[in-house]
Amino acid sequence: MKKILAVLLAAGVILNMVMSKVDAQTVTWEKVEVAALEAIQDEITPGLQIVVTKGKDIVYSKSFGTLDGKEVVNNDTIYDLASVTKVMATTQAIMKLKSEGKIDLEETVAKYIPDFAQNGKEKVKVKELLNHTSGLTPWKPTYFHATNPKEELDFICKLPLEYPTGTARKYSDFSFMTLGYLVEAVTGRTLSEYTETEIYQPLGMMHTMFVPLKKETKWAIAPTSLGNPFEYKMVADDDFGYQCEENADDFKDWRNYRLIGEVNDGNSWYAQQGVAGHAGLFGNAEDLSKLTRLMLNGGTFDGVILYNKETIEEFTMVQSDFGHGYGFEVNRGGASSGYMGLYADNRCFGHTGFTGTQFVVDKGHDISVVILTNKQFFGVNEKGNYKSTWPMARRIMKAVYESGLLEYTGSMTEAKVNFADKTQNLPSYISENRNYVEVKSFFEFIGMDAKEFLYEEADTPKTVPSGLIVKYQAKDYPVKSFAIDGKNYIHIRDLANMLKLEVKWNAEMGVVELSKAETK
């Protein structure tokens, strides 16, 4: 990798690096850059932008690779944000209007769009569109039935519910298409007009817009796919995941050219001319970081106030039995799943886009990470799918947390642990209300030989946790660990999950109670 890194550096594919107010001697971004460069090498994407913020500042901003194998990406490059539109356009508008008292999330959608009250949708509430529990179907090819925004809204209003409202979460483009029309109904302006004049322009987000080809922008736009092969297959192949009544070849306007500046999403482009509540927004990473920093700063940034802190908390916490916030996804983390990475918890929210875009905001650590790619440039594989950027995003998120950027305050103590009718005080490190116990002492206490566990001795300073892979019974388990005075301290819940133990905190006794998990 060092040789590859040197070649890529010589080729000039790492550009426009920005760092501010961070001690470069204590923070290292090498693992972030390796993850980015390997994604390019593996043809996950031809190029990408990464921005990391801490507090009100951008602390790291870099562009990597090319747009198309030739033209180099820079920090001004604009990307098709796909479903990031849902939260950086539509949800932002709803948050602002809600904080101004112009929209009530508990009201029915029909209050704002009367024609929506058809075919069982009469009682669907605004909040149920936001958390994807409305009952609306996830997707249909509306361009077989609509050629303009008015016909599109008529089509949506006539849709029946696919399932009873509130009984499930089905991620639905139609929910956010409807919300886009709701913004228009309340404000008298299109979603594009409203967001650009009320949000993007006041914040100086000059790279963020709908339908960039109409704006005569001076910045390069990252190309996406050659036509719409994935969407064609969605319509043509019932085994691909969607049951469509339409015949794919009956639609005569399939694009067969490289998409540059045209939103990739067909329902947004064909029927809504590129302005829709679910897709259509274009922008760059540094612009998006203005909104992530605004949300971390209570709804204000550079003197601009969009909404209040209470609105942010409401929208970015879990708002259904299915783990979704209002618009935002919450805690989509994990060592091998999701895109938010090993260290994500319920204080983390964000969203992704089908073109290879994603961002994460961590309220607990006051940081955000924006990663934009144009992965669709390389086309679909033999099964008709695009490669996923999520493994790359997980690596980048993990690297950010382990970069030295964050200060993890903690203290040495002892944890009183109960297991199998015995109680013992174990060496422990408390950080951010999480209990990390010394590994060998823990194993001895529960009566297991530490040799059964294989793990690397961590060498990170105690102010920075590291992600380790512990091997137990021929299986790998990701854990969070601190290295202190040559000893490993691992999060007690990680150890318990690995050993299939249940963990309960007995606040009255001040004891961590461990018990064997019931088998089902």
Coordinates of C-alpha atoms in Angstrom, one line a residue:
M1 CA 0.0 0.0 0.0
K2 CA 2.9 2.4 0.7
K3 CA 4.0 2.0 -2.9
I4 CA 0.5 2.5 -4.2
L5 CA 0.0 5.6 -2.0
A6 CA 3.2 7.1 -3.3
V7 CA 2.1 6.6 -6.9
L8 CA -1.3 8.1 -6.3
L9 CA 0.3 11.1 -4.5
A10 CA 2.6 11.6 -7.5
A11 CA -0.3 11.5 -9.8
G12 CA -1.9 14.3 -7.9
V13 CA -5.1 12.5 -6.8
I14 CA -5.1 13.8 -3.3
L15 CA -6.0 17.5 -3.6
N16 CA -7.2 20.5 -1.7
M17 CA -6.4 19.4 1.8
V18 CA -7.7 21.7 4.5
M19 CA -7.0 21.5 8.3
S20 CA -7.7 24.0 10.9
K21 CA -7.5 24.4 14.7
V22 CA -6.2 20.9 15.2
D23 CA -2.7 20.1 16.4
A24 CA -1.2 18.1 13.5
Q25 CA 1.3 16.5 15.8
T26 CA -1.5 14.7 17.8
V27 CA -3.9 13.9 15.0
T28 CA -3.1 11.5 12.2
W29 CA -5.3 11.0 9.1
E30 CA -3.2 8.3 7.5
K31 CA -5.8 5.5 8.0
V32 CA -8.5 7.8 6.5
E33 CA -6.5 8.3 3.4
V34 CA -5.5 4.7 3.0
A35 CA -9.2 3.7 3.1
A36 CA -10.0 6.3 0.5
L37 CA -7.1 5.3 -1.8
E38 CA -7.9 1.6 -1.5
A39 CA -11.5 2.3 -2.5
I40 CA -10.2 4.0 -5.7
Q41 CA -7.8 1.1 -6.3
D42 CA -10.6 -1.4 -5.9
E43 CA -12.8 0.6 -8.3
I44 CA -15.4 1.2 -5.7
T45 CA -15.4 4.8 -6.9
P46 CA -13.1 6.8 -9.2
G47 CA -12.9 9.6 -6.7
L48 CA -14.3 11.1 -3.5
Q49 CA -14.5 14.0 -1.1
I50 CA -14.1 13.6 2.7
V51 CA -14.8 16.4 5.2
V52 CA -14.4 16.0 9.0
T53 CA -15.7 18.7 11.4
K54 CA -15.2 19.3 15.1
G55 CA -17.3 21.9 16.8
K56 CA -17.8 24.8 14.4
D57 CA -14.6 24.0 12.3
I58 CA -13.6 21.9 9.4
V59 CA -10.6 20.0 10.7
Y60 CA -9.9 17.9 7.6
S61 CA -11.0 18.3 4.0
K62 CA -9.5 16.3 1.1
S63 CA -10.4 15.3 -2.4
F64 CA -9.2 12.0 -3.9
G65 CA -9.0 10.5 -7.3
T66 CA -10.8 11.5 -10.5
L67 CA -14.3 12.2 -11.8
D68 CA -14.0 9.7 -14.6
G69 CA -10.4 8.4 -14.7
K70 CA -9.2 11.6 -16.2
E71 CA -10.4 14.9 -14.6
V72 CA -9.1 15.2 -11.1
V73 CA -11.6 15.7 -8.2
N74 CA -11.2 18.9 -6.1
N75 CA -13.1 20.4 -3.2
D76 CA -15.4 22.3 -5.5
T77 CA -16.6 19.2 -7.4
I78 CA -20.4 18.8 -7.2
Y79 CA -22.0 15.4 -6.5
D80 CA -25.4 14.0 -7.1
L81 CA -26.5 13.5 -3.5
A82 CA -29.4 11.1 -4.3
S83 CA -31.3 10.3 -1.1
V84 CA -29.2 12.6 1.0
T85 CA -31.8 15.1 -0.5
K86 CA -34.3 13.6 1.9
V87 CA -32.5 15.1 4.9
M88 CA -30.4 17.9 3.6
A89 CA -33.3 19.5 1.6
T90 CA -36.7 18.2 2.5
T91 CA -36.2 17.5 6.2
Q92 CA -34.3 20.7 6.7
A93 CA -37.3 22.6 5.2
I94 CA -39.7 20.7 7.5
M95 CA -37.6 21.4 10.5
K96 CA -37.5 25.1 9.8
L97 CA -41.3 25.3 9.1
K98 CA -42.0 23.2 12.1
S99 CA -39.9 25.5 14.4
E100 CA -41.8 28.5 12.9
G101 CA -45.2 26.9 13.8
K102 CA -46.2 26.5 10.1
I103 CA -46.2 22.7 10.1
D104 CA -47.5 20.3 12.9
L105 CA -46.0 16.8 12.7
E106 CA -49.1 15.4 14.5
E107 CA -51.4 16.8 11.9
T108 CA -52.6 14.7 8.9
V109 CA -50.9 15.1 5.6
A110 CA -54.4 15.8 4.2
K111 CA -54.6 19.1 6.2
Y112 CA -51.9 20.4 3.9
I113 CA -52.6 18.4 0.7
P114 CA -56.4 17.7 0.8
D115 CA -56.3 15.4 -2.3
F116 CA -54.0 13.1 -0.3
A117 CA -57.0 11.8 1.7
Q118 CA -57.8 8.9 -0.7
N119 CA -57.6 5.1 -0.6
G120 CA -57.0 4.8 3.2
K121 CA -54.5 7.7 3.6
E122 CA -56.9 10.0 5.3
K123 CA -55.3 9.6 8.7
V124 CA -51.6 9.4 7.7
K125 CA -49.7 12.0 9.8
V126 CA -46.8 14.1 8.7
K127 CA -44.5 12.4 11.3
E128 CA -45.3 9.0 9.7
L129 CA -44.0 10.2 6.4
L130 CA -40.8 11.4 8.1
N131 CA -40.1 8.1 9.9
H132 CA -41.1 5.8 7.0
T133 CA -44.1 4.2 8.7
S134 CA -46.8 5.8 6.6
G135 CA -47.8 2.6 4.8
L136 CA -46.9 4.0 1.4
T137 CA -45.1 1.6 -0.9
P138 CA -41.3 2.1 -1.2
W139 CA -41.1 2.6 -4.9
K140 CA -42.9 2.5 -8.3
P141 CA -41.8 3.8 -11.7
T142 CA -44.1 6.9 -11.7
Y143 CA -42.7 8.1 -15.1
F144 CA -45.0 5.5 -16.8
H145 CA -47.9 7.5 -15.4
A146 CA -46.8 11.1 -14.9
T147 CA -44.8 13.6 -17.1
N148 CA -44.8 16.6 -14.8
P149 CA -45.0 17.5 -11.1
K150 CA -48.8 18.0 -11.0
E151 CA -49.4 14.6 -12.6
E152 CA -46.8 13.1 -10.2
L153 CA -48.7 14.5 -7.2
D154 CA -52.0 13.2 -8.6
F155 CA -50.5 9.8 -8.9
I156 CA -49.2 9.8 -5.3
C157 CA -52.6 11.0 -4.0
K158 CA -54.4 8.1 -5.6
L159 CA -52.0 5.5 -4.3
P160 CA -53.4 3.0 -1.8
L161 CA -51.5 2.1 1.4
E162 CA -49.3 -1.0 1.1
Y163 CA -49.6 -1.8 4.8
P164 CA -51.4 -0.4 7.8
T165 CA -49.9 2.9 8.9
G166 CA -47.5 2.6 11.9
T167 CA -47.2 -1.2 11.8
A168 CA -43.9 -1.4 10.0
R169 CA -41.0 0.7 8.6
K170 CA -40.6 0.5 4.8
Y171 CA -38.2 3.0 3.5
S172 CA -40.3 4.9 1.0
D173 CA -39.3 7.4 -1.7
F174 CA -43.0 8.2 -1.9
S175 CA -43.1 9.5 1.7
F176 CA -40.5 12.1 0.9
M177 CA -41.9 12.9 -2.5
T178 CA -45.1 13.8 -0.6
L179 CA -43.2 15.9 1.9
G180 CA -41.6 17.8 -0.9
Y181 CA -45.1 18.7 -2.2
L182 CA -46.2 19.5 1.4
V183 CA -43.4 22.1 1.6
E184 CA -44.7 23.6 -1.6
A185 CA -48.3 23.7 -0.3
V186 CA -47.3 25.5 2.9
T187 CA -44.8 28.0 1.4
G188 CA -46.2 28.6 -2.0
R189 CA -42.7 27.9 -3.4
T190 CA -41.2 24.8 -4.9
L191 CA -38.8 22.8 -2.7
S192 CA -35.9 24.1 -4.8
E193 CA -37.0 27.7 -4.5
Y194 CA -37.6 27.4 -0.8
T195 CA -34.4 25.6 0.2
E196 CA -32.2 27.7 -1.9
T197 CA -33.5 31.1 -0.7
E198 CA -34.2 30.2 2.9
I199 CA -31.4 27.7 3.7
Y200 CA -28.6 27.4 1.2
Q201 CA -28.0 31.0 0.2
P202 CA -28.1 32.4 3.8
L203 CA -25.5 29.8 4.8
G204 CA -23.3 30.5 1.8
M205 CA -23.9 27.0 0.4
M206 CA -23.2 28.1 -3.2
H207 CA -22.4 24.6 -4.4
T208 CA -25.7 23.2 -3.3
M209 CA -28.6 23.2 -5.7
F210 CA -31.2 21.3 -7.7
V211 CA -30.8 21.0 -11.5
P212 CA -27.3 22.4 -11.7
L213 CA -27.3 22.3 -15.5
K214 CA -29.7 25.3 -15.3
K215 CA -27.5 27.2 -13.0
E216 CA -24.5 27.5 -15.3
T217 CA -22.1 26.5 -12.5
K218 CA -18.4 26.9 -13.0
W219 CA -17.6 23.8 -11.0
A220 CA -17.2 20.2 -12.3
I221 CA -20.1 17.8 -11.7
A222 CA -19.2 14.2 -11.0
P223 CA -20.8 11.8 -13.5
T224 CA -22.9 8.9 -12.3
S225 CA -24.1 6.0 -14.4
L226 CA -24.3 5.4 -18.1
G227 CA -28.1 5.5 -18.5
N228 CA -30.2 3.9 -15.8
P229 CA -29.4 0.2 -16.0
F230 CA -30.3 -0.5 -12.3
E231 CA -33.7 1.2 -12.6
Y232 CA -34.4 -0.5 -15.8
K233 CA -33.8 -3.8 -14.1
M234 CA -36.1 -2.8 -11.2
V235 CA -38.9 -2.5 -13.7
A236 CA -38.0 -5.4 -16.0
D237 CA -37.0 -8.1 -13.6
D238 CA -39.6 -9.1 -10.9
D239 CA -36.9 -11.2 -9.2
F240 CA -34.8 -8.1 -8.7
G241 CA -36.8 -7.0 -5.6
Y242 CA -39.7 -5.1 -7.0
Q243 CA -43.0 -6.3 -8.5
C244 CA -43.9 -3.9 -11.3
E245 CA -46.9 -4.1 -13.5
E246 CA -45.3 -1.9 -16.1
N247 CA -43.3 -3.3 -19.1
A248 CA -39.9 -1.7 -19.1
D249 CA -39.7 -1.4 -22.9
D250 CA -43.0 0.5 -23.0
F251 CA -41.2 3.5 -21.7
K252 CA -39.4 5.2 -24.6
D253 CA -37.4 7.8 -22.8
W254 CA -34.8 5.7 -21.0
R255 CA -31.5 7.6 -20.9
N256 CA -28.7 5.9 -22.7
Y257 CA -25.9 8.4 -22.1
R258 CA -23.5 9.3 -19.3
L259 CA -25.5 11.2 -16.6
I260 CA -23.7 14.4 -15.7
G261 CA -25.7 17.1 -13.9
E262 CA -28.9 15.2 -14.3
V263 CA -30.3 13.5 -11.2
N264 CA -29.7 9.8 -11.5
D265 CA -33.1 8.9 -9.9
G266 CA -35.7 8.3 -12.6
N267 CA -38.8 9.4 -10.6
S268 CA -37.1 12.7 -9.9
W269 CA -35.8 13.3 -13.4
Y270 CA -38.5 12.1 -15.7
A271 CA -41.6 13.1 -13.8
Q272 CA -40.4 16.0 -11.7
Q273 CA -37.8 17.6 -13.9
G274 CA -35.1 17.0 -11.2
V275 CA -36.8 18.7 -8.2
A276 CA -38.2 16.2 -5.8
G277 CA -38.4 15.6 -2.0
H278 CA -36.6 12.3 -2.2
A279 CA -33.8 13.0 -4.7
G280 CA -32.4 15.7 -7.0
L281 CA -30.1 17.8 -4.8
F282 CA -26.4 18.3 -5.8
G283 CA -23.6 19.6 -3.7
N284 CA -20.2 19.2 -2.3
A285 CA -18.9 17.9 1.1
E286 CA -17.8 21.3 2.5
D287 CA -21.2 22.8 1.8
L288 CA -23.0 19.9 3.5
S289 CA -20.7 20.3 6.5
K290 CA -22.2 23.7 7.1
L291 CA -25.5 22.0 7.8
T292 CA -23.9 19.3 9.9
R293 CA -22.2 22.0 12.0
L294 CA -25.4 24.0 12.2
M295 CA -27.2 21.0 13.7
L296 CA -24.3 20.4 16.2
N297 CA -24.6 24.1 17.1
G298 CA -28.2 24.2 18.1
G299 CA -29.6 25.3 14.7
T300 CA -27.4 28.3 14.1
F301 CA -24.2 28.8 12.0
D302 CA -22.3 32.0 11.1
G303 CA -25.1 34.1 12.5
V304 CA -27.9 32.3 10.5
I305 CA -30.6 30.6 12.6
L306 CA -32.7 27.9 10.9
Y307 CA -34.4 26.3 13.8
N308 CA -34.0 25.7 17.6
K309 CA -32.1 23.0 19.5
E310 CA -35.3 21.3 20.6
T311 CA -36.2 20.7 16.9
I312 CA -32.9 19.1 16.3
E313 CA -33.2 16.8 19.2
E314 CA -36.7 15.8 18.2
F315 CA -35.7 14.9 14.6
T316 CA -32.5 13.1 15.4
M317 CA -33.7 10.8 18.1
V318 CA -35.5 7.4 17.5
Q319 CA -39.1 8.2 16.7
S320 CA -40.6 4.8 16.1
D321 CA -40.4 1.2 17.2
F322 CA -38.3 0.6 14.1
G323 CA -35.2 2.7 15.0
H324 CA -35.7 5.7 12.7
G325 CA -35.7 9.4 13.5
Y326 CA -37.7 12.0 11.7
G327 CA -35.9 11.9 8.3
F328 CA -32.6 10.9 9.8
E329 CA -31.3 7.4 10.4
V330 CA -30.1 6.8 14.0
N331 CA -27.2 4.6 15.0
R332 CA -26.6 2.7 11.7
G333 CA -23.2 1.5 13.1
G334 CA -21.3 -1.7 13.5
A335 CA -17.9 -3.2 12.7
S336 CA -19.4 -5.1 9.7
S337 CA -22.8 -3.5 9.0
G338 CA -24.1 -0.1 8.3
Y339 CA -22.0 2.9 7.4
M340 CA -21.5 4.8 10.7
G341 CA -18.8 2.5 12.0
L342 CA -17.7 0.7 15.1
Y343 CA -18.1 3.6 17.5
A344 CA -21.6 4.7 16.6
D345 CA -24.3 4.9 19.2
N346 CA -27.7 6.5 19.6
R347 CA -26.2 9.9 19.6
C348 CA -25.2 9.4 15.9
F349 CA -27.5 10.3 13.0
G350 CA -27.0 10.6 9.3
H351 CA -28.2 9.3 5.9
T352 CA -26.9 7.8 2.7
G353 CA -27.6 8.2 -1.0
F354 CA -27.7 5.6 -3.7
T355 CA -25.1 7.3 -5.8
G356 CA -22.5 6.6 -3.0
T357 CA -23.0 9.5 -0.7
Q358 CA -23.2 9.4 3.1
F359 CA -22.7 11.6 6.2
V360 CA -22.7 11.0 9.9
V361 CA -23.2 13.5 12.8
D362 CA -22.1 12.5 16.3
K363 CA -23.8 14.7 18.9
G364 CA -21.9 13.1 21.7
H365 CA -18.5 14.0 20.3
D366 CA -19.5 17.2 18.5
I367 CA -18.1 15.9 15.1
S368 CA -19.4 15.1 11.7
V369 CA -18.0 13.3 8.7
V370 CA -19.2 13.8 5.1
I371 CA -18.1 11.3 2.4
L372 CA -19.2 11.8 -1.2
T373 CA -18.5 9.5 -4.1
N374 CA -19.8 8.8 -7.6
K375 CA -19.6 5.0 -7.4
Q376 CA -22.1 4.5 -10.1
F377 CA -19.5 5.6 -12.7
F378 CA -18.1 2.0 -12.8
G379 CA -21.5 0.5 -13.6
V380 CA -23.3 -2.5 -12.3
N381 CA -22.0 -6.0 -11.8
E382 CA -23.2 -9.2 -13.4
K383 CA -26.1 -9.3 -11.0
G384 CA -27.1 -5.8 -11.8
N385 CA -25.9 -4.2 -8.6
Y386 CA -23.5 -1.3 -7.8
K387 CA -20.7 -1.9 -5.4
S388 CA -21.3 -0.6 -1.9
T389 CA -19.4 2.3 -0.3
W390 CA -20.4 1.2 3.2
P391 CA -17.3 -0.9 4.0
M392 CA -15.2 2.1 3.0
A393 CA -17.3 4.4 5.1
R394 CA -17.0 2.2 8.2
R395 CA -13.2 2.2 7.8
I396 CA -13.1 6.0 7.5
M397 CA -15.4 6.5 10.5
K398 CA -13.3 4.1 12.6
A399 CA -10.1 5.9 11.5
V400 CA -11.6 9.3 12.4
Y401 CA -12.5 8.1 15.9
E402 CA -9.0 6.7 16.4
S403 CA -7.1 9.6 14.8
G404 CA -6.5 11.5 18.0
L405 CA -9.0 14.1 17.1
L406 CA -11.3 13.3 20.0
E407 CA -10.5 13.7 23.7
Y408 CA -11.9 10.8 25.6
T409 CA -11.9 11.7 29.3
G410 CA -11.9 8.9 31.8
S411 CA -10.6 7.6 35.1
M412 CA -9.3 4.5 36.6
T413 CA -11.6 2.8 39.1
E414 CA -12.9 -0.6 40.0
A415 CA -16.1 -2.2 38.7
K416 CA -18.1 -4.4 41.1
V417 CA -19.2 -7.3 38.9
N418 CA -21.5 -10.2 39.9
F419 CA -21.6 -13.5 38.0
A420 CA -22.6 -17.0 39.1
D421 CA -23.4 -16.0 42.7
K422 CA -20.0 -14.4 43.3
T423 CA -19.1 -10.7 43.3
Q424 CA -15.6 -9.2 42.8
N425 CA -14.1 -5.8 42.2
L426 CA -12.3 -5.7 38.8
P427 CA -9.8 -3.1 37.5
S428 CA -11.9 -0.8 35.3
Y429 CA -11.6 2.3 33.2
I430 CA -14.7 4.6 33.0
S431 CA -15.0 6.8 29.9
E432 CA -18.1 8.6 28.8
N433 CA -20.3 6.5 31.1
R434 CA -18.9 3.3 29.6
N435 CA -17.2 0.6 31.7
Y436 CA -14.1 -1.0 30.3
V437 CA -12.7 -3.9 32.4
E438 CA -9.2 -5.3 32.4
V439 CA -9.3 -8.3 30.2
K440 CA -7.3 -10.9 32.1
S441 CA -8.9 -10.1 35.4
F442 CA -12.3 -10.4 33.8
F443 CA -11.5 -13.8 32.3
E444 CA -10.1 -15.1 35.6
F445 CA -13.3 -13.9 37.4
I446 CA -15.7 -15.7 35.1
G447 CA -13.6 -18.9 35.2
M448 CA -12.2 -18.9 31.7
D449 CA -8.7 -19.1 30.5
A450 CA -7.5 -15.9 28.8
K451 CA -5.6 -18.1 26.3
E452 CA -8.9 -19.1 24.7
F453 CA -9.0 -15.5 23.4
L454 CA -6.7 -14.2 20.8
Y455 CA -6.3 -10.5 20.5
E456 CA -3.6 -7.9 19.7
E457 CA -2.2 -6.0 22.6
A458 CA -3.4 -2.4 22.0
D459 CA -0.8 0.3 21.9
T460 CA -3.0 3.4 21.7
P461 CA -2.8 6.0 24.4
K462 CA -5.5 5.8 27.0
T463 CA -7.3 8.9 25.7
V464 CA -8.1 7.2 22.5
P465 CA -10.1 3.9 22.2
S466 CA -9.2 1.5 19.5
G467 CA -11.1 -1.1 17.7
L468 CA -9.8 -4.6 18.2
I469 CA -10.7 -7.9 16.7
V470 CA -10.9 -10.7 19.4
K471 CA -11.0 -14.3 18.2
Y472 CA -13.0 -16.7 20.3
Q473 CA -14.0 -20.2 19.3
A474 CA -12.8 -19.6 15.7
K475 CA -15.0 -16.5 15.4
D476 CA -14.0 -12.8 15.2
Y477 CA -15.6 -10.2 17.4
P478 CA -15.1 -6.5 17.1
V479 CA -14.6 -4.8 20.5
K480 CA -13.8 -1.3 21.8
S481 CA -10.6 -1.2 23.9
F482 CA -8.3 1.1 25.8
A483 CA -4.6 0.3 26.4
I484 CA -3.4 1.6 29.8
D485 CA 0.0 0.7 31.3
G486 CA 0.4 -2.2 29.0
K487 CA -3.0 -3.8 29.8
N488 CA -6.1 -4.1 27.6
Y489 CA -9.4 -2.7 28.9
I490 CA -12.4 -3.8 26.8
H491 CA -15.9 -2.6 27.0
I492 CA -17.8 -4.9 29.3
R493 CA -20.8 -5.1 27.0
D494 CA -18.6 -6.2 24.1
L495 CA -17.1 -9.0 26.2
A496 CA -20.6 -10.0 27.4
N497 CA -21.9 -10.2 23.8
M498 CA -19.0 -12.3 22.7
L499 CA -19.6 -14.8 25.6
K500 CA -23.4 -14.6 25.2
L501 CA -24.0 -13.1 28.6
E502 CA -26.7 -10.7 29.5
V503 CA -25.6 -7.4 31.2
K504 CA -27.7 -5.6 33.8
W505 CA -26.8 -2.5 35.8
N506 CA -28.1 -2.7 39.4
A507 CA -28.1 0.9 40.3
E508 CA -29.2 0.3 43.9
M509 CA -26.3 -2.1 44.7
G510 CA -23.8 -0.4 42.3
V511 CA -23.2 -3.8 40.6
V512 CA -22.8 -4.9 37.0
E513 CA -24.8 -8.2 37.0
L514 CA -23.8 -10.8 34.4
S515 CA -25.9 -13.9 33.6
K516 CA -26.1 -16.5 30.9
A517 CA -28.4 -15.4 28.1
E518 CA -31.5 -17.5 27.7
T519 CA -31.5 -19.6 24.5
K520 CA -34.5 -19.3 22.3

